[in-house]
Tab-separated table of C-alpha atoms and ligand atoms in Angstrom:
chain	number	residue	atom	x	y	z
A	1	MET	CA	-0.100	-0.250	0.023
A	2	PRO	CA	1.076	2.951	-1.161
A	3	SER	CA	2.545	5.160	2.081
A	4	SER	CA	-0.223	7.986	2.144
A	5	VAL	CA	-2.938	6.561	1.414
A	6	ASN	CA	-5.181	6.821	4.276
A	7	ARG	CA	-7.498	3.418	5.937
A	8	THR	CA	-10.830	3.668	8.328
A	9	VAL	CA	-10.237	1.644	11.228
A	10	SER	CA	-12.729	1.793	14.121
A	11	GLY	CA	-14.160	5.057	12.311
A	12	LEU	CA	-11.196	6.749	12.685
A	13	ILE	CA	-8.714	7.770	9.311
A	14	LEU	CA	-5.614	5.928	9.548
A	15	GLY	CA	-2.682	7.293	7.415
A	16	PRO	CA	0.379	8.987	7.918
A	17	ILE	CA	1.557	10.189	11.469
A	18	LEU	CA	3.669	12.261	13.109
A	19	GLY	CA	5.369	11.461	16.372
A	20	ILE	CA	6.977	13.962	18.790
A	21	GLU	CA	9.237	13.191	22.056
A	22	SER	CA	10.274	15.569	24.563
A	23	SER	CA	10.323	13.744	28.038
A	24	CYS	CA	13.269	14.213	29.123
A	25	ASP	CA	16.673	15.462	26.891
A	26	GLU	CA	16.346	14.352	23.594
A	27	THR	CA	13.800	16.379	21.034
A	28	ALA	CA	12.605	13.986	18.329
A	29	ALA	CA	10.057	13.900	15.845
A	30	ALA	CA	9.447	11.365	13.260
A	31	VAL	CA	6.879	10.542	10.068
A	32	LEU	CA	6.037	6.830	10.031
A	33	ASP	CA	3.206	5.741	7.172
A	34	ALA	CA	-0.140	3.805	8.316
A	35	ASP	CA	1.894	0.721	8.364
A	36	GLY	CA	4.564	1.822	10.771
A	37	ARG	CA	7.255	2.071	8.230
A	38	ILE	CA	9.628	4.859	8.852
A	39	LEU	CA	9.355	8.200	6.661
A	40	ALA	CA	11.835	10.283	8.364
A	41	GLU	CA	13.411	10.707	11.585
A	42	ALA	CA	15.356	13.171	13.885
A	43	VAL	CA	16.427	13.210	17.130
A	44	LEU	CA	18.281	16.241	18.518
A	45	SER	CA	20.553	15.271	22.199
A	46	GLN	CA	20.831	17.918	24.682
A	47	GLU	CA	23.375	16.180	26.479
A	48	ARG	CA	26.066	18.982	25.666
A	49	GLU	CA	23.680	21.525	27.163
A	50	HIS	CA	23.269	19.527	30.223
A	51	ALA	CA	26.686	18.108	30.211
A	52	PRO	CA	27.902	20.814	32.424
A	53	PHE	CA	25.838	20.134	35.484
A	54	GLY	CA	26.436	16.521	35.595
A	55	GLY	CA	22.668	15.692	34.487
A	56	VAL	CA	19.962	16.890	33.038
A	57	VAL	CA	18.166	19.980	34.054
A	58	PRO	CA	14.651	20.488	33.721
A	59	GLU	CA	14.298	24.292	32.936
A	60	ILE	CA	16.961	23.979	30.096
A	61	ALA	CA	15.475	21.051	28.729
A	62	ALA	CA	11.636	22.795	28.505
A	63	ARG	CA	13.433	25.688	26.837
A	64	ALA	CA	15.657	23.242	24.485
A	65	HIS	CA	12.356	21.770	23.576
A	66	LEU	CA	10.756	25.134	22.739
A	67	ALA	CA	14.027	26.298	20.773
A	68	HIS	CA	14.193	23.110	18.107
A	69	LEU	CA	10.997	21.526	18.084
A	70	PRO	CA	9.544	23.488	15.487
A	71	GLY	CA	12.276	23.136	12.647
A	72	LEU	CA	12.754	19.473	13.850
A	73	VAL	CA	9.325	18.550	13.304
A	74	ARG	CA	9.333	21.003	9.740
A	75	ASP	CA	12.444	19.140	8.369
A	76	VAL	CA	10.549	15.545	8.970
A	77	LEU	CA	7.228	16.263	7.344
A	78	ALA	CA	9.243	18.171	4.134
A	79	ARG	CA	11.654	14.655	4.446
A	80	ALA	CA	8.187	12.905	4.012
A	81	GLY	CA	6.838	14.122	2.094
A	82	VAL	CA	3.132	13.382	2.863
A	83	GLU	CA	0.436	14.664	4.219
A	84	ILE	CA	-0.602	13.691	7.749
A	85	ALA	CA	-3.572	11.745	8.824
A	86	ALA	CA	-2.707	12.330	13.221
A	87	VAL	CA	-0.610	13.682	15.517
A	88	ALA	CA	0.889	11.776	18.980
A	89	ALA	CA	3.318	12.963	21.513
A	90	THR	CA	4.415	12.144	24.623
A	91	ALA	CA	2.016	13.108	28.032
A	92	GLY	CA	4.276	11.719	30.349
A	93	PRO	CA	5.715	10.559	32.260
A	94	GLY	CA	8.812	12.535	32.328
A	95	LEU	CA	9.778	16.538	33.131
A	96	ILE	CA	6.721	18.611	33.204
A	97	GLY	CA	8.127	21.540	31.184
A	98	GLY	CA	9.225	19.294	28.054
A	99	LEU	CA	5.868	17.267	28.411
A	100	ILE	CA	3.818	20.894	27.897
A	101	VAL	CA	6.073	22.152	25.338
A	102	GLY	CA	5.358	18.727	23.170
A	103	SER	CA	2.126	17.989	23.385
A	104	GLN	CA	0.879	21.577	23.053
A	105	PHE	CA	2.866	21.481	19.961
A	106	ALA	CA	1.315	18.667	18.583
A	107	LYS	CA	-2.191	20.021	20.057
A	108	GLY	CA	-1.658	23.000	17.756
A	109	ILE	CA	-0.664	21.142	14.462
A	110	ALA	CA	-3.677	19.154	15.527
A	111	ILE	CA	-6.099	21.759	16.075
A	112	ALA	CA	-5.434	23.378	12.742
A	113	ARG	CA	-5.442	20.690	10.412
A	114	ARG	CA	-8.393	18.842	12.343
A	115	LEU	CA	-6.510	15.937	12.997
A	116	PRO	CA	-7.122	13.126	15.633
A	117	TYR	CA	-4.609	13.224	19.019
A	118	VAL	CA	-3.175	10.467	20.911
A	119	ALA	CA	-1.410	11.362	24.104
A	120	VAL	CA	1.124	8.659	24.470
A	121	ASN	CA	2.699	7.115	27.481
A	122	HIS	CA	6.592	7.363	26.957
A	123	LEU	CA	6.848	3.464	28.689
A	124	GLU	CA	4.429	2.125	26.535
A	125	ALA	CA	6.382	3.366	23.421
A	126	HIS	CA	9.311	1.972	24.466
A	127	ALA	CA	7.067	-1.147	25.211
A	128	LEU	CA	5.505	-1.526	21.720
A	129	THR	CA	9.166	-0.530	19.969
A	130	ALA	CA	9.703	-4.749	19.626
A	131	ARG	CA	5.692	-4.288	17.025
A	132	LEU	CA	7.427	-1.912	14.866
A	133	PRO	CA	7.635	-3.505	11.342
A	134	GLY	CA	10.667	-5.571	10.388
A	135	LEU	CA	12.016	-5.682	13.775
A	136	VAL	CA	11.208	-8.878	14.655
A	137	GLU	CA	10.865	-11.815	12.318
A	138	GLY	CA	7.457	-12.818	12.495
A	139	GLY	CA	6.460	-9.892	14.268
A	140	ALA	CA	6.350	-9.181	18.256
A	141	ALA	CA	2.841	-10.933	19.194
A	142	PHE	CA	1.707	-10.369	22.592
A	143	PRO	CA	2.432	-11.174	25.409
A	144	TYR	CA	5.977	-10.270	26.159
A	145	LEU	CA	8.119	-9.624	28.561
A	146	LEU	CA	10.038	-6.192	28.475
A	147	LEU	CA	13.035	-5.155	30.066
A	148	LEU	CA	13.371	-1.354	30.320
A	149	VAL	CA	16.372	-0.341	31.803
A	150	SER	CA	17.269	3.914	31.353
A	151	GLY	CA	18.479	6.463	33.571
A	152	GLY	CA	14.927	6.843	34.617
A	153	HIS	CA	13.245	3.075	34.593
A	154	CYS	CA	14.415	-0.100	35.738
A	155	GLN	CA	11.106	-3.014	35.478
A	156	CYS	CA	10.626	-5.766	34.064
A	157	VAL	CA	7.012	-6.004	32.415
A	158	ALA	CA	4.871	-8.149	30.928
A	159	VAL	CA	3.666	-7.022	27.741
A	160	GLU	CA	-0.103	-8.306	27.149
A	161	GLY	CA	-1.701	-6.098	25.119
A	162	VAL	CA	-1.865	-2.375	23.679
A	163	GLY	CA	-2.699	-0.777	26.778
A	164	ARG	CA	-2.151	-3.910	29.005
A	165	TYR	CA	0.961	-4.243	31.764
A	166	ARG	CA	1.750	-6.413	34.380
A	167	ARG	CA	5.075	-4.893	35.850
A	168	LEU	CA	6.510	-7.754	37.554
A	169	GLY	CA	9.722	-6.023	39.197
A	170	ALA	CA	11.181	-2.740	39.247
A	171	THR	CA	14.091	-1.285	41.268
A	172	VAL	CA	13.307	-0.526	44.800
A	173	ASP	CA	15.989	2.604	44.652
A	174	ASP	CA	18.261	4.159	41.316
A	175	ALA	CA	17.598	3.332	37.554
A	176	ALA	CA	20.430	1.275	36.348
A	177	GLY	CA	21.505	4.203	33.963
A	178	GLU	CA	21.247	6.266	36.871
A	179	ALA	CA	23.847	4.228	38.520
A	180	PHE	CA	26.303	4.312	35.464
A	181	ASP	CA	25.739	8.023	35.775
A	182	LYS	CA	26.664	7.891	39.735
A	183	VAL	CA	29.299	5.976	38.924
A	184	GLY	CA	30.718	7.376	35.894
A	185	LYS	CA	31.170	10.269	38.439
A	186	LEU	CA	32.764	9.057	40.758
A	187	LEU	CA	35.180	7.614	38.094
A	188	GLY	CA	36.202	11.208	36.831
A	189	LEU	CA	33.815	10.852	33.776
A	190	GLY	CA	31.535	13.155	32.153
A	191	TRP	CA	27.819	12.825	32.047
A	192	PRO	CA	26.324	10.577	30.965
A	193	GLY	CA	28.328	8.639	32.438
A	194	GLY	CA	27.155	5.224	30.472
A	195	PRO	CA	28.599	5.066	27.958
A	196	ALA	CA	32.187	6.356	28.660
A	197	LEU	CA	31.654	3.906	31.527
A	198	GLU	CA	31.384	1.006	29.453
A	199	ARG	CA	34.442	2.688	27.069
A	200	LEU	CA	36.737	2.463	30.031
A	201	ALA	CA	35.659	-0.821	31.397
A	202	ALA	CA	36.831	-2.415	28.339
A	203	ALA	CA	40.594	-1.959	29.581
A	204	GLY	CA	39.883	-3.158	33.014
A	205	ASP	CA	40.269	-5.957	35.073
A	206	PRO	CA	36.909	-7.103	36.581
A	207	ALA	CA	38.206	-9.018	39.127
A	208	ARG	CA	40.071	-6.850	40.904
A	209	TYR	CA	37.463	-5.037	42.901
A	210	LYS	CA	34.601	-8.000	43.795
A	211	PHE	CA	31.115	-5.826	43.929
A	212	PRO	CA	28.322	-6.796	45.443
A	213	ARG	CA	25.012	-7.937	43.542
A	214	PRO	CA	22.211	-6.880	45.020
A	215	MET	CA	18.899	-8.835	45.210
A	216	LEU	CA	21.076	-11.884	42.940
A	217	GLY	CA	18.779	-15.093	43.497
A	218	ARG	CA	16.194	-13.349	45.274
A	219	ALA	CA	12.509	-14.323	44.301
A	220	GLY	CA	10.787	-12.072	41.945
A	221	CYS	CA	12.388	-9.499	39.462
A	222	ASP	CA	13.206	-6.472	41.921
A	223	PHE	CA	15.953	-4.494	41.327
A	224	SER	CA	18.482	-2.235	43.649
A	225	PHE	CA	21.491	-0.451	42.678
A	226	SER	CA	22.229	1.996	45.478
A	227	GLY	CA	24.232	-0.489	47.475
A	228	LEU	CA	26.438	-1.262	44.990
A	229	LYS	CA	26.929	2.498	43.934
A	230	THR	CA	27.418	3.154	48.027
A	231	ALA	CA	30.379	0.034	47.752
A	232	VAL	CA	31.664	1.552	45.170
A	233	ALA	CA	31.882	5.039	46.606
A	234	GLN	CA	33.706	3.442	50.006
A	235	THR	CA	36.506	1.325	47.295
A	236	VAL	CA	37.440	4.862	45.885
A	237	ALA	CA	37.393	6.995	49.084
A	238	ARG	CA	40.161	3.772	50.790
A	239	LEU	CA	42.169	4.644	47.339
A	240	PRO	CA	45.121	7.698	48.032
A	241	PRO	CA	43.701	11.135	47.780
A	242	GLY	CA	43.836	12.796	44.159
A	243	ALA	CA	43.472	11.597	40.473
A	244	LEU	CA	42.538	7.788	40.414
A	245	PRO	CA	45.454	6.222	38.212
A	246	VAL	CA	44.168	5.149	35.019
A	247	GLN	CA	43.995	1.497	35.204
A	248	VAL	CA	42.625	1.846	39.005
A	249	ALA	CA	39.534	3.309	37.337
A	250	ALA	CA	39.013	0.936	34.642
A	251	ASP	CA	39.124	-1.825	36.654
A	252	LEU	CA	36.469	-0.175	39.405
A	253	ALA	CA	34.732	0.348	36.237
A	254	ALA	CA	34.929	-3.243	34.854
A	255	GLY	CA	34.315	-4.612	38.059
A	256	PHE	CA	31.388	-1.996	38.515
A	257	GLN	CA	29.958	-3.410	34.930
A	258	ALA	CA	30.110	-6.686	35.401
A	259	ALA	CA	27.745	-6.662	39.075
A	260	VAL	CA	25.062	-4.829	36.959
A	261	THR	CA	25.401	-7.308	34.315
A	262	ASP	CA	25.448	-10.120	36.387
A	263	VAL	CA	21.939	-8.578	38.036
A	264	LEU	CA	20.752	-7.673	35.014
A	265	ALA	CA	20.913	-11.333	33.530
A	266	ASP	CA	19.626	-12.426	37.200
A	267	ARG	CA	15.974	-10.460	37.194
A	268	ALA	CA	15.572	-10.774	34.015
A	269	SER	CA	15.943	-14.618	34.464
A	270	HIS	CA	13.261	-14.528	37.326
A	271	ALA	CA	11.357	-12.583	35.149
A	272	MET	CA	11.183	-15.096	32.584
A	273	ALA	CA	10.886	-17.560	34.954
A	274	MET	CA	7.612	-16.017	35.828
A	275	MET	CA	6.332	-16.097	32.063
A	276	ARG	CA	7.332	-19.159	31.292
A	277	GLY	CA	4.446	-20.898	29.396
A	278	GLN	CA	3.319	-17.390	28.608
A	279	ALA	CA	5.810	-15.489	26.224
A	280	SER	CA	9.221	-17.011	24.653
A	281	LEU	CA	10.083	-13.640	23.768
A	282	LEU	CA	12.689	-10.923	25.960
A	283	VAL	CA	12.721	-7.788	24.835
A	284	VAL	CA	15.640	-4.771	25.832
A	285	ALA	CA	14.816	-1.572	25.472
A	286	GLY	CA	16.808	2.268	27.453
A	287	GLY	CA	19.719	3.027	27.311
A	288	VAL	CA	21.078	0.955	28.946
A	289	ALA	CA	20.494	-2.140	27.053
A	290	ALA	CA	23.584	0.010	24.298
A	291	ASN	CA	25.929	-1.625	26.492
A	292	GLN	CA	27.550	-4.832	24.683
A	293	ALA	CA	28.230	-6.207	27.773
A	294	ALA	CA	24.295	-6.104	29.143
A	295	ARG	CA	23.574	-7.331	25.758
A	296	ALA	CA	25.709	-10.345	26.139
A	297	ALA	CA	24.560	-11.292	29.344
A	298	LEU	CA	21.344	-11.134	28.563
A	299	GLN	CA	21.697	-12.607	25.405
A	300	ALA	CA	22.906	-15.908	27.520
A	301	ALA	CA	20.198	-15.713	29.913
A	302	ALA	CA	17.732	-16.116	27.369
A	303	THR	CA	18.991	-18.881	25.654
A	304	ALA	CA	19.233	-20.222	29.052
A	305	GLN	CA	15.538	-19.625	29.779
A	306	GLY	CA	14.672	-20.549	25.994
A	307	PHE	CA	13.649	-17.161	25.027
A	308	ARG	CA	14.323	-15.102	22.110
A	309	LEU	CA	16.015	-12.106	23.115
A	310	VAL	CA	15.222	-8.769	21.051
A	311	ALA	CA	17.263	-5.888	21.417
A	312	PRO	CA	16.210	-3.164	18.981
A	313	PRO	CA	19.210	-0.937	16.923
A	314	ILE	CA	20.104	1.133	19.500
A	315	ARG	CA	19.211	4.687	18.037
A	316	LEU	CA	15.137	3.093	19.042
A	317	CYS	CA	16.491	1.634	22.387
A	318	THR	CA	17.068	5.316	23.407
A	319	ASP	CA	14.621	8.343	23.098
A	320	ASN	CA	13.462	8.730	20.080
A	321	ALA	CA	9.755	9.716	18.386
A	322	VAL	CA	9.862	6.762	16.215
A	323	MET	CA	7.865	4.843	19.179
A	324	VAL	CA	5.500	7.496	20.114
A	325	ALA	CA	4.288	7.732	16.351
A	326	TRP	CA	4.057	3.818	16.291
A	327	THR	CA	2.200	3.472	19.732
A	328	GLY	CA	-0.031	5.915	18.359
A	329	LEU	CA	-0.695	4.391	14.982
A	330	GLU	CA	-1.842	0.931	17.388
A	331	ARG	CA	-3.591	3.200	19.625
A	332	LEU	CA	-5.690	4.405	16.934
A	333	ARG	CA	-6.165	1.185	15.102
A	334	LEU	CA	-7.923	0.527	18.152
A	335	GLY	CA	-10.097	3.248	17.682
A	336	LEU	CA	-7.937	5.042	21.203
A	337	GLU	CA	-8.102	8.488	20.664
A	338	ASP	CA	-7.643	11.491	23.088
A	339	GLY	CA	-9.425	14.820	24.155
A	340	ILE	CA	-7.465	17.861	22.918
A	341	ASP	CA	-7.759	18.212	26.592
A	342	PHE	CA	-5.660	15.261	27.778
A	343	ALA	CA	-3.114	17.204	30.327
A	344	PRO	CA	0.614	15.532	30.673
A	345	ARG	CA	1.277	13.614	33.962
A	346	PRO	CA	4.680	13.540	34.738
A	347	ARG	CA	3.681	10.453	36.485
A	348	TRP	CA	1.978	8.070	34.837
A	349	PRO	CA	2.502	4.393	35.507
A	350	LEU	CA	1.781	1.438	32.545
A	351	GLU	CA	-0.643	-0.051	35.246
A	352	ALA	CA	-3.112	3.167	34.669
A	353	LEU	CA	-3.489	2.328	30.994
A	354	ALA	CA	-5.752	-0.224	31.877
A	355	PRO	CA	-9.066	0.457	29.838
B	401	KG4	O1	16.688	5.740	27.164
B	401	KG4	P1	17.319	6.726	27.679
B	401	KG4	O2	18.478	7.603	26.781
B	401	KG4	O3	16.771	8.229	28.761
B	401	KG4	C1	16.176	7.638	30.062
B	401	KG4	O4	16.519	7.443	30.720
B	401	KG4	O5	14.510	7.802	29.566
B	401	KG4	O6	18.660	6.315	28.700
B	401	KG4	C2	19.880	7.413	29.321
B	401	KG4	C3	20.599	6.481	30.306
B	401	KG4	C4	21.854	7.487	31.171
B	401	KG4	O7	21.726	6.683	32.173
B	401	KG4	C5	22.895	6.041	30.458
B	401	KG4	O8	23.810	6.557	31.328
B	401	KG4	C6	22.786	5.052	30.305
B	401	KG4	O9	21.459	4.952	29.836
B	401	KG4	N1	23.119	4.487	28.844
B	401	KG4	C7	24.716	3.428	29.256
B	401	KG4	C8	24.865	3.225	27.641
B	401	KG4	N2	24.313	4.040	27.155
B	401	KG4	C9	23.520	4.946	27.226
B	401	KG4	N3	24.711	3.106	30.202
B	401	KG4	C10	25.435	1.626	30.451
B	401	KG4	N4	26.191	1.865	28.708
B	401	KG4	C11	25.560	2.335	27.843
B	401	KG4	N5	26.527	2.125	27.048
B	402	ZN	ZN1	12.585	6.403	27.845
């Protein structure tokens, strides 16, 4: 079917859709055709704006979204070269300033062009990414298991359908990416810490410093990372004052990364055991899914549990607008349109989506 052809589903016209993401520090826009094929996409990271502050500054993020979104949307619409038939924007959870910017921008387009509007839950967007056409051979049919490991979230979720999520376990303190960022800071790396820490760990000996593996073997699939972060901090505090020798920093990074990957593989294994007989697909998403050691450990865990691991390409694991547009399509296919009065929600757990 040509990409500009519209189809009617549940009384709604389904055609190309514009998606907007602005919940944290990535400004993103994408246009997908009615079948979910990507016609144009763009992501603008604000990493450089926030790096001097060692983390995301909400006010700076909101202003950056406001500055960049119009150009980004104009660009993807021009490159897609189709008339859009719907608009979707992340409406939560996330930083309220950015959510307001993205939602109001999307609503403005929806009102001006008389198009349906979908208020997308960012976590649902991560959860449904695996269903994008072409990503999983034969498609990712419900139900499947999602391991979401980002800077703000760390949870195992049974994905049972659009709007139907069962949380199997989650972190009781820090998210996995947050732990990478905090330990990165301890080791004198820039922000975000994850990618730099992974590079440093490549030259390190993971056995030199043995760190705890919180929750390992514990029933269920909850996570905890704050004790691990404290253990690294205490080890650093015992070292001679001054800058860390490069090899010491690399060994600390490798030891920490090994502990995190052991924990992720163990918790995911428990989650897979909890879903045995119901699902056979493990999908990993979020920035930490970019970590090669984590991917390898999860691959081994999935194989041992008789599951197939799906790790989307990294640009679709981290925050993007393709997943937002796709979630818009999934919801519109079910006739789920939102009112223009839908207020963005800084907190919006997946369970709250249940019909
Ligand atoms: O999903 P994401 O882009 O944004 C949200 O937090 O929603 O994830 C960012 C997080 C950061 O904490 C970052 O340090 C971590 O993902 N991260 C990594 C890697 N790349 C990004 N952590 C470990 N290894 C990586 N290669
Ligand atoms: Zn995210």
